[in-house]
mmCIF file of C-alpha atoms in Angstrom:
data_model
loop_
_atom_site.group_PDB
_atom_site.id
_atom_site.type_symbol
_atom_site.label_atom_id
_atom_site.label_comp_id
_atom_site.label_asym_id
_atom_site.label_seq_id
_atom_site.Cartn_x
_atom_site.Cartn_y
_atom_site.Cartn_z
ATOM 1 C CA MET A 1 -0.203 -0.035 0.339
ATOM 2 C CA ARG A 2 3.048 1.874 -0.087
ATOM 3 C CA LEU A 3 2.349 3.344 3.993
ATOM 4 C CA LYS A 4 5.473 4.267 5.618
ATOM 5 C CA LEU A 5 6.895 3.160 8.910
ATOM 6 C CA VAL A 6 7.499 6.013 11.551
ATOM 7 C CA LYS A 7 10.754 5.517 13.314
ATOM 8 C CA SER A 8 10.909 6.453 16.616
ATOM 9 C CA TYR A 9 13.932 7.647 18.525
ATOM 10 C CA THR A 10 14.905 6.168 21.599
ATOM 11 C CA THR A 11 17.832 6.042 23.873
ATOM 12 C CA ARG A 12 18.073 2.434 24.366
ATOM 13 C CA PRO A 13 21.115 0.644 22.900
ATOM 14 C CA MET A 14 21.468 -1.496 19.457
ATOM 15 C CA ARG A 15 20.431 -5.032 19.658
ATOM 16 C CA PRO A 16 22.127 -7.515 17.502
ATOM 17 C CA GLY A 17 21.316 -7.025 13.598
ATOM 18 C CA GLU A 18 20.577 -3.996 13.806
ATOM 19 C CA GLU A 19 21.664 -1.310 11.776
ATOM 20 C CA MET A 20 21.260 3.520 12.983
ATOM 21 C CA ASP A 21 18.812 4.317 12.190
ATOM 22 C CA SER A 22 17.557 1.909 10.300
ATOM 23 C CA ASP A 23 14.065 0.929 12.163
ATOM 24 C CA HIS A 24 15.155 2.784 15.059
ATOM 25 C CA ILE A 25 16.888 6.653 15.106
ATOM 26 C CA PHE A 26 19.220 6.272 18.022
ATOM 27 C CA ILE A 27 20.301 8.801 20.368
ATOM 28 C CA THR A 28 21.649 9.454 23.761
ATOM 29 C CA GLU A 29 20.104 10.752 27.689
ATOM 30 C CA GLU A 30 21.761 13.740 26.887
ATOM 31 C CA GLU A 31 20.176 14.364 22.808
ATOM 32 C CA VAL A 32 16.853 14.356 24.200
ATOM 33 C CA ASP A 33 15.640 17.721 25.304
ATOM 34 C CA ARG A 34 16.413 19.145 22.141
ATOM 35 C CA TYR A 35 13.475 17.334 20.561
ATOM 36 C CA LYS A 36 11.490 17.959 23.937
ATOM 37 C CA ASP A 37 8.828 20.766 22.157
ATOM 38 C CA GLN A 38 8.413 19.065 19.121
ATOM 39 C CA ILE A 39 7.683 15.473 20.514
ATOM 40 C CA ALA A 40 4.475 13.830 19.780
ATOM 41 C CA ALA A 41 4.060 10.465 20.737
ATOM 42 C CA TYR A 42 6.398 9.314 24.300
ATOM 43 C CA THR A 43 6.878 6.753 25.920
ATOM 44 C CA GLU A 44 9.520 4.636 28.700
ATOM 45 C CA ILE A 45 10.075 0.237 28.055
ATOM 46 C CA ASN A 46 13.031 -1.557 30.705
ATOM 47 C CA GLY A 47 13.848 3.039 31.965
ATOM 48 C CA TYR A 48 14.259 3.821 28.060
ATOM 49 C CA GLN A 49 12.695 5.920 26.453
ATOM 50 C CA TYR A 50 10.660 6.168 23.133
ATOM 51 C CA PHE A 51 9.288 8.886 21.393
ATOM 52 C CA THR A 52 7.994 10.393 17.961
ATOM 53 C CA THR A 53 7.769 14.173 16.518
ATOM 54 C CA TYR A 54 5.727 16.243 15.270
ATOM 55 C CA ASP A 55 7.371 15.688 11.491
ATOM 56 C CA VAL A 56 7.708 12.606 11.283
ATOM 57 C CA ILE A 57 4.434 12.496 12.304
ATOM 58 C CA ASP A 58 3.444 14.244 9.004
ATOM 59 C CA GLN A 59 5.319 12.073 6.829
ATOM 60 C CA SER A 60 4.684 8.519 8.068
ATOM 61 C CA ASP A 61 1.553 6.375 7.846
ATOM 62 C CA VAL A 62 2.053 3.721 10.533
ATOM 63 C CA TYR A 63 4.158 3.315 13.354
ATOM 64 C CA VAL A 64 4.132 0.904 15.943
ATOM 65 C CA ILE A 65 3.425 1.759 19.113
ATOM 66 C CA ASP A 66 2.096 0.553 23.050
ATOM 67 C CA PRO A 67 -0.476 1.673 24.507
ATOM 68 C CA LYS A 68 1.606 4.254 26.732
ATOM 69 C CA GLY A 69 2.365 5.752 23.496
ATOM 70 C CA VAL A 70 -1.424 5.499 21.646
ATOM 71 C CA ASP A 71 -2.464 7.625 24.539
ATOM 72 C CA SER A 72 0.141 9.992 24.206
ATOM 73 C CA LEU A 73 -0.625 9.913 19.835
ATOM 74 C CA LYS A 74 -4.140 10.512 19.971
ATOM 75 C CA TYR A 75 -4.552 13.347 23.310
ATOM 76 C CA LYS A 76 -2.014 15.082 21.163
ATOM 77 C CA CYS A 77 -2.241 14.560 17.276
ATOM 78 C CA ARG A 78 -6.433 13.882 17.540
ATOM 79 C CA ASP A 79 -7.279 17.161 15.396
ATOM 80 C CA LYS A 80 -5.876 15.955 12.941
ATOM 81 C CA TYR A 81 -5.474 13.023 11.874
ATOM 82 C CA ARG A 82 -7.623 9.116 11.573
ATOM 83 C CA PHE A 83 -6.522 5.956 13.905
ATOM 84 C CA VAL A 84 -6.549 2.665 12.891
ATOM 85 C CA GLU A 85 -5.567 0.607 15.645
ATOM 86 C CA ILE A 86 -4.342 -3.008 14.869
ATOM 87 C CA TYR A 87 -3.256 -4.928 18.343
ATOM 88 C CA VAL A 88 -0.424 -7.436 17.377
ATOM 89 C CA TRP A 89 0.068 -10.135 19.489
ATOM 90 C CA ILE A 90 1.820 -13.444 20.269
ATOM 91 C CA PRO A 91 2.220 -15.841 22.716
ATOM 92 C CA LYS A 92 5.146 -15.733 25.374
ATOM 93 C CA GLU A 93 6.294 -18.913 24.276
ATOM 94 C CA ILE A 94 7.069 -17.845 20.939
ATOM 95 C CA ALA A 95 7.795 -14.195 22.051
ATOM 96 C CA LYS A 96 9.962 -15.969 23.598
ATOM 97 C CA GLU A 97 11.418 -18.657 20.974
ATOM 98 C CA ARG A 98 11.893 -15.804 18.805
ATOM 99 C CA ALA A 99 13.879 -13.757 20.872
ATOM 100 C CA ILE A 100 16.642 -16.841 21.047
ATOM 101 C CA ALA A 101 16.574 -17.157 17.536
ATOM 102 C CA ARG A 102 16.892 -13.371 16.977
ATOM 103 C CA GLY A 103 19.822 -13.653 19.692
ATOM 104 C CA ASP A 104 18.263 -12.054 22.523
ATOM 105 C CA ASP A 105 19.575 -11.479 26.301
ATOM 106 C CA ILE A 106 16.656 -13.865 27.403
ATOM 107 C CA GLU A 107 16.527 -12.253 30.804
ATOM 108 C CA LYS A 108 16.747 -8.736 29.254
ATOM 109 C CA PHE A 109 13.105 -10.618 26.511
ATOM 110 C CA GLU A 110 11.352 -11.083 30.436
ATOM 111 C CA SER A 111 11.931 -8.257 32.035
ATOM 112 C CA ARG A 112 10.373 -6.525 29.435
ATOM 113 C CA TYR A 113 7.380 -9.153 28.779
ATOM 114 C CA GLU A 114 6.758 -7.992 32.503
ATOM 115 C CA SER A 115 6.383 -5.066 32.636
ATOM 116 C CA GLU A 116 4.586 -5.106 28.777
ATOM 117 C CA SER A 117 2.209 -7.349 29.880
ATOM 118 C CA GLU A 118 0.902 -4.773 32.717
ATOM 119 C CA GLN A 119 0.194 -2.439 29.974
ATOM 120 C CA PHE A 120 -1.216 -4.483 27.356
ATOM 121 C CA SER A 121 -3.301 -5.918 30.479
ATOM 122 C CA ASP A 122 -5.684 -3.186 30.235
ATOM 123 C CA TYR A 123 -5.950 -2.876 26.655
ATOM 124 C CA GLU A 124 -6.149 -5.957 26.293
ATOM 125 C CA LYS A 125 -9.941 -5.702 29.096
ATOM 126 C CA TRP A 126 -10.921 -2.593 27.006
ATOM 127 C CA LYS A 127 -10.792 -3.885 23.827
ATOM 128 C CA TYR A 128 -9.710 -0.365 22.377
ATOM 129 C CA ALA A 129 -8.381 -1.762 19.746
ATOM 130 C CA ASN A 130 -10.367 -2.011 15.913
ATOM 131 C CA TYR A 131 -8.970 -4.979 15.075
ATOM 132 C CA SER A 132 -6.143 -8.266 16.803
ATOM 133 C CA LEU A 133 -3.639 -9.537 14.801
ATOM 134 C CA LEU A 134 -2.714 -13.600 15.964
ATOM 135 C CA ASN A 135 0.513 -13.334 14.531
ATOM 136 C CA MET A 136 0.994 -16.842 13.631
ATOM 137 C CA LYS A 137 -0.466 -17.284 10.052
ATOM 138 C CA PRO A 138 2.512 -16.681 7.579
ATOM 139 C CA PHE A 139 3.783 -13.408 6.719
ATOM 140 C CA LYS A 140 2.068 -12.752 3.809
ATOM 141 C CA GLU A 141 -0.963 -13.697 4.373
ATOM 142 C CA SER A 142 -1.261 -11.170 7.898
ATOM 143 C CA VAL A 143 0.368 -8.605 5.365
ATOM 144 C CA ASP A 144 -2.730 -8.990 3.478
ATOM 145 C CA GLN A 145 -5.122 -8.422 6.734
ATOM 146 C CA VAL A 146 -3.212 -5.517 7.902
ATOM 147 C CA CYS A 147 -4.223 -4.093 4.337
ATOM 148 C CA HIS A 148 -7.235 -4.573 4.684
ATOM 149 C CA TRP A 149 -7.918 -3.195 7.277
ATOM 150 C CA ILE A 150 -6.698 -0.278 6.451
ATOM 151 C CA GLN A 151 -8.099 0.893 3.075
ATOM 152 C CA TYR A 152 -11.663 -0.368 4.569
ATOM 153 C CA GLU A 153 -11.470 1.600 7.735
ATOM 154 C CA LEU A 154 -10.386 4.504 5.261
ATOM 155 C CA ASN A 155 -13.152 3.731 2.912
ATOM 156 C CA LYS A 156 -15.877 4.763 6.004
ATOM 157 C CA PRO A 157 -17.738 6.886 5.713
ATOM 158 C CA ILE A 158 -17.611 9.216 8.957
ATOM 159 C CA ILE A 159 -19.961 9.169 11.927
ATOM 160 C CA TYR A 160 -19.524 13.145 14.525
ATOM 161 C CA VAL A 161 -21.211 12.959 17.415
ATOM 162 C CA ASP A 162 -21.980 15.830 20.027
ATOM 163 C CA PHE A 163 -21.429 14.294 23.213
ATOM 164 C CA ASP A 164 -23.381 16.655 25.969
ATOM 165 C CA GLY A 165 -26.734 16.433 25.588
ATOM 166 C CA VAL A 166 -26.646 13.411 22.226
ATOM 167 C CA ILE A 167 -24.525 11.343 23.862
ATOM 168 C CA VAL A 168 -24.881 11.174 27.873
ATOM 169 C CA ASP A 169 -27.820 12.174 29.332
ATOM 170 C CA THR A 170 -25.938 15.979 30.826
ATOM 171 C CA ILE A 171 -29.132 18.220 31.350
ATOM 172 C CA GLY A 172 -29.686 15.602 34.501
ATOM 173 C CA THR A 173 -26.759 14.847 35.627
ATOM 174 C CA ILE A 174 -25.980 18.374 36.694
ATOM 175 C CA CYS A 175 -29.719 18.510 37.277
ATOM 176 C CA ALA A 176 -28.690 15.322 39.998
ATOM 177 C CA LEU A 177 -25.418 16.877 41.421
ATOM 178 C CA TYR A 178 -27.503 20.283 42.186
ATOM 179 C CA ASN A 179 -30.609 18.965 43.468
ATOM 180 C CA SER A 180 -27.854 16.819 45.407
ATOM 181 C CA ASP A 181 -25.718 19.457 47.010
ATOM 182 C CA PHE A 182 -28.277 22.279 47.522
ATOM 183 C CA SER A 183 -31.325 20.575 49.337
ATOM 184 C CA HIS A 184 -30.919 21.508 52.938
ATOM 185 C CA TYR A 185 -30.829 25.158 52.079
ATOM 186 C CA LYS A 186 -33.354 27.537 52.834
ATOM 187 C CA LYS A 187 -35.067 28.712 48.888
ATOM 188 C CA PHE A 188 -33.920 25.449 47.995
ATOM 189 C CA LYS A 189 -36.695 23.534 45.645
ATOM 190 C CA PRO A 190 -36.103 20.644 43.485
ATOM 191 C CA VAL A 191 -34.660 20.937 40.523
ATOM 192 C CA HIS A 192 -36.444 17.374 37.078
ATOM 193 C CA SER A 193 -34.431 18.301 33.130
ATOM 194 C CA ASN A 194 -36.919 18.463 31.952
ATOM 195 C CA GLN A 195 -37.695 22.612 33.553
ATOM 196 C CA ILE A 196 -33.967 23.126 32.410
ATOM 197 C CA GLN A 197 -34.721 25.519 29.503
ATOM 198 C CA THR A 198 -30.938 27.972 29.604
ATOM 199 C CA TYR A 199 -27.869 27.255 28.194
ATOM 200 C CA GLU A 200 -26.644 28.454 31.725
ATOM 201 C CA PHE A 201 -29.157 26.244 34.523
ATOM 202 C CA SER A 202 -29.796 29.654 35.547
ATOM 203 C CA GLU A 203 -32.821 27.164 36.786
ATOM 204 C CA CYS A 204 -30.642 25.741 39.001
ATOM 205 C CA ALA A 205 -31.832 29.413 41.410
ATOM 206 C CA CYS A 206 -28.815 28.975 44.719
ATOM 207 C CA ALA A 207 -25.723 28.116 42.334
ATOM 208 C CA SER A 208 -24.044 30.451 40.843
ATOM 209 C CA LYS A 209 -22.749 30.540 37.392
ATOM 210 C CA GLU A 210 -19.768 29.968 38.125
ATOM 211 C CA LEU A 211 -20.692 26.612 40.206
ATOM 212 C CA ILE A 212 -22.394 25.114 37.707
ATOM 213 C CA ASP A 213 -19.183 25.584 35.022
ATOM 214 C CA TRP A 214 -17.265 24.239 38.048
ATOM 215 C CA TYR A 215 -19.347 20.462 37.757
ATOM 216 C CA PHE A 216 -18.437 20.201 35.193
ATOM 217 C CA ASN A 217 -14.943 19.853 35.633
ATOM 218 C CA THR A 218 -15.225 17.854 38.761
ATOM 219 C CA PRO A 219 -15.093 13.643 38.902
ATOM 220 C CA ARG A 220 -18.257 13.578 41.031
ATOM 221 C CA PHE A 221 -20.222 14.605 37.313
ATOM 222 C CA PHE A 222 -17.931 12.015 35.159
ATOM 223 C CA GLN A 223 -18.910 9.423 38.050
ATOM 224 C CA ARG A 224 -23.437 10.012 37.922
ATOM 225 C CA LEU A 225 -22.844 10.422 33.259
ATOM 226 C CA ARG A 226 -25.644 8.410 32.022
ATOM 227 C CA LYS A 227 -25.793 7.501 28.642
ATOM 228 C CA MET A 228 -28.934 8.653 26.864
ATOM 229 C CA ILE A 229 -31.350 5.113 25.792
ATOM 230 C CA GLY A 230 -30.221 3.763 23.686
ATOM 231 C CA ALA A 231 -26.941 5.658 22.698
ATOM 232 C CA TYR A 232 -24.432 2.336 23.166
ATOM 233 C CA PRO A 233 -26.483 -0.521 21.383
ATOM 234 C CA CYS A 234 -27.362 2.491 18.041
ATOM 235 C CA LEU A 235 -23.177 3.029 17.944
ATOM 236 C CA LEU A 236 -22.447 -0.294 18.201
ATOM 237 C CA ARG A 237 -24.457 -1.053 15.471
ATOM 238 C CA LEU A 238 -23.208 2.104 13.510
ATOM 239 C CA ARG A 239 -19.295 0.790 14.331
ATOM 240 C CA ASP A 240 -19.492 -0.939 11.641
ATOM 241 C CA ASP A 241 -19.835 1.057 8.564
ATOM 242 C CA TYR A 242 -18.985 3.907 10.029
ATOM 243 C CA GLN A 243 -16.201 5.682 11.657
ATOM 244 C CA ILE A 244 -17.748 7.560 14.201
ATOM 245 C CA ILE A 245 -15.814 10.656 15.816
ATOM 246 C CA VAL A 246 -16.513 12.827 18.722
ATOM 247 C CA VAL A 247 -16.895 15.821 18.819
ATOM 248 C CA SER A 248 -16.985 18.434 21.704
ATOM 249 C CA HIS A 249 -16.995 21.141 23.347
ATOM 250 C CA GLY A 250 -14.642 21.888 26.541
ATOM 251 C CA TYR A 251 -12.337 23.479 28.682
ATOM 252 C CA SER A 252 -9.044 21.460 28.875
ATOM 253 C CA PRO A 253 -10.116 19.727 32.266
ATOM 254 C CA ASN A 254 -13.334 19.000 31.231
ATOM 255 C CA LEU A 255 -11.872 17.430 27.749
ATOM 256 C CA ARG A 256 -9.216 14.989 29.726
ATOM 257 C CA ALA A 257 -11.924 14.250 31.689
ATOM 258 C CA LYS A 258 -14.231 13.493 28.540
ATOM 259 C CA GLU A 259 -11.369 11.093 27.122
ATOM 260 C CA GLN A 260 -11.076 9.162 29.787
ATOM 261 C CA TRP A 261 -14.770 8.309 29.796
ATOM 262 C CA ILE A 262 -15.322 7.879 26.020
ATOM 263 C CA LYS A 263 -12.159 5.029 26.747
ATOM 264 C CA GLN A 264 -13.838 2.901 29.645
ATOM 265 C CA HIS A 265 -17.233 3.414 28.016
ATOM 266 C CA LEU A 266 -17.197 3.421 24.686
ATOM 267 C CA SER A 267 -14.055 2.697 23.361
ATOM 268 C CA PHE A 268 -14.528 1.129 20.129
ATOM 269 C CA VAL A 269 -15.003 4.962 18.926
ATOM 270 C CA ASP A 270 -12.447 8.080 18.462
ATOM 271 C CA PHE A 271 -12.160 11.431 20.718
ATOM 272 C CA CYS A 272 -12.217 15.103 19.070
ATOM 273 C CA GLY A 273 -11.610 17.957 21.868
ATOM 274 C CA VAL A 274 -12.733 21.685 21.158
ATOM 275 C CA ASN A 275 -11.340 23.683 23.260
ATOM 276 C CA LEU A 276 -13.688 26.469 24.415
ATOM 277 C CA LYS A 277 -11.109 28.648 25.224
ATOM 278 C CA GLU A 278 -10.706 28.366 21.436
ATOM 279 C CA TYR A 279 -13.268 28.187 19.804
ATOM 280 C CA GLN A 280 -17.157 29.469 19.910
ATOM 281 C CA ASP A 281 -18.033 26.855 17.565
ATOM 282 C CA LYS A 282 -16.943 22.819 16.187
ATOM 283 C CA SER A 283 -15.984 25.011 12.924
ATOM 284 C CA CYS A 284 -12.388 24.052 13.824
ATOM 285 C CA VAL A 285 -12.961 21.079 12.631
ATOM 286 C CA ASP A 286 -12.894 19.727 8.434
ATOM 287 C CA MET A 287 -16.400 17.592 8.951
ATOM 288 C CA SER A 288 -16.009 17.449 4.882
ATOM 289 C CA GLY A 289 -18.212 14.394 3.098
ATOM 290 C CA GLY A 290 -19.400 13.357 6.863
ATOM 291 C CA ILE A 291 -22.380 13.016 9.013
ATOM 292 C CA PHE A 292 -22.770 15.391 11.851
ATOM 293 C CA ILE A 293 -25.216 14.822 15.576
ATOM 294 C CA ASP A 294 -25.218 17.744 17.224
ATOM 295 C CA ASP A 295 -28.263 19.881 19.969
ATOM 296 C CA LYS A 296 -27.408 23.277 19.177
ATOM 297 C CA LEU A 297 -28.279 25.065 15.929
ATOM 298 C CA SER A 298 -25.552 26.778 15.868
ATOM 299 C CA ASN A 299 -22.608 23.838 15.837
ATOM 300 C CA LEU A 300 -24.855 22.525 13.357
ATOM 301 C CA ASP A 301 -24.919 25.491 10.652
ATOM 302 C CA THR A 302 -21.056 27.000 11.003
ATOM 303 C CA SER A 303 -20.027 23.260 10.586
ATOM 304 C CA ASN A 304 -19.238 21.707 6.418
ATOM 305 C CA ALA A 305 -20.444 17.806 7.515
ATOM 306 C CA LYS A 306 -22.636 16.839 4.611
ATOM 307 C CA GLU A 307 -25.697 15.955 6.065
ATOM 308 C CA LYS A 308 -26.286 16.992 9.613
ATOM 309 C CA ILE A 309 -29.061 16.158 12.485
ATOM 310 C CA LEU A 310 -30.486 17.735 15.287
ATOM 311 C CA PHE A 311 -31.088 15.606 17.936
ATOM 312 C CA GLY A 312 -32.914 15.865 20.690
ATOM 313 C CA LYS A 313 -35.703 17.680 21.493
ATOM 314 C CA GLU A 314 -36.640 21.317 21.896
ATOM 315 C CA TYR A 315 -34.425 23.564 23.718
ATOM 316 C CA PRO A 316 -33.845 27.733 23.591
ATOM 317 C CA TRP A 317 -31.087 26.915 21.686
ATOM 318 C CA ASN A 318 -32.739 24.294 18.544
ATOM 319 C CA LYS A 319 -35.812 25.719 19.301
ATOM 320 C CA ASP A 320 -35.798 27.706 15.684
ATOM 321 C CA ASN A 321 -34.419 24.789 13.504
ATOM 322 C CA THR A 322 -34.822 24.921 9.714
ATOM 323 C CA LYS A 323 -33.039 23.581 8.115
ATOM 324 C CA TYR A 324 -32.437 20.332 9.949
ATOM 325 C CA THR A 325 -33.744 17.190 10.192
ATOM 326 C CA ARG A 326 -34.198 17.194 13.895
ATOM 327 C CA VAL A 327 -34.344 13.101 15.940
ATOM 328 C CA MET A 328 -36.204 12.603 19.092
ATOM 329 C CA ASN A 329 -34.015 9.284 20.915
ATOM 330 C CA TRP A 330 -31.750 7.043 19.210
ATOM 331 C CA MET A 331 -32.900 4.845 17.169
ATOM 332 C CA HIS A 332 -35.057 7.727 15.418
ATOM 333 C CA LEU A 333 -31.533 8.220 14.989
ATOM 334 C CA ILE A 334 -30.355 5.568 13.411
ATOM 335 C CA LYS A 335 -33.413 4.805 11.386
ATOM 336 C CA TYR A 336 -33.168 8.203 9.709
ATOM 337 C CA ILE A 337 -28.617 6.914 8.981
ATOM 338 C CA LYS A 338 -29.917 4.056 8.187
ATOM 339 C CA SER A 339 -32.484 5.769 5.629
ATOM 340 C CA LEU A 340 -30.032 7.722 3.698
ATOM 341 C CA GLU A 341 -27.444 4.600 3.370
ATOM 342 C CA HIS A 342 -30.519 4.433 -0.065
ATOM 343 C CA VAL A 343 -29.706 7.328 -1.452
ATOM 344 C CA ASP A 344 -25.407 8.599 -1.624
ATOM 345 C CA VAL A 345 -24.339 7.298 2.640
ATOM 346 C CA LYS A 346 -21.580 5.489 1.099
ATOM 347 C CA GLU A 347 -19.679 7.660 -1.053
ATOM 348 C CA ILE A 348 -19.739 9.835 1.964
ATOM 349 C CA GLY A 349 -16.649 10.506 3.766
ATOM 350 C CA LYS A 350 -14.922 8.057 1.211
ATOM 351 C CA GLU A 351 -11.378 8.409 1.060
ATOM 352 C CA PRO A 352 -8.347 6.926 -1.761
ATOM 353 C CA ILE A 353 -6.583 5.039 -0.994
#
């Protein structure tokens, strides 16, 4: 497929049979600081540093990397690239046989394998990868399989979906926190999510705007957060035919917490955070050719998505809709998306290989 492999910088010594700059770019510990501001992905294995830079990533297609490196890469470059994760694995006994055949130090192999097993156990548990390859087949068969997966992913149409108010019941969660924290106040009256009509939650009269904003950045908010009815099974159904990218607005602490929440609860989707300090809408995300689902009219108006869908019941921030199809819930949404497939949805988001 003419894909170019990333060469990581590393401080580890060369192994038997390796040559300078063949598989890695070998540098000293003292040289690492020179690249500090350019690092796009970073990890440490057995005390050695491994990293790559934005320039290298820009000129490459495939990166062989561990889970820590994946986290680093996706966090720093999530706004710029599409990622397809392929988990390549083999049983320990086969890995050991191959290490011996290469002439590796077996003590170092055992130490590295133990270290990597810890990292990969969580990776396996949460099923982060798009695909999993047992690396015991004939080499060409494995290569053909990986190429097929990459080609299939690149041809998937993309669905960009909002987080708050679409995937999760943000309003209900804020109301629950408010009712819990202020129940003993003299002027307190419980607030139900159906009563919320303002973006600032002014109906929660005992709380200041600053406190409501603070809720969004707290662990309590994410611990109480619940998915919208039907969101999870519908997203699972859609993932086979679409790449799903959650595009959400927020300040840095909120975006970091959302990314972690999605990893835990929706590990099969990607995340793109839009910082409110820098952008007032989501137009900075290029959605050309894709489907965009949001509950806020201004986000839909400023997006360049091919198909725009308004989600949820009527609120002041979306009540004057005259342009977009409104879907009331996830079952309605998936029926509408499936109806698009009979028109031209298979052409949405296609990219050449």
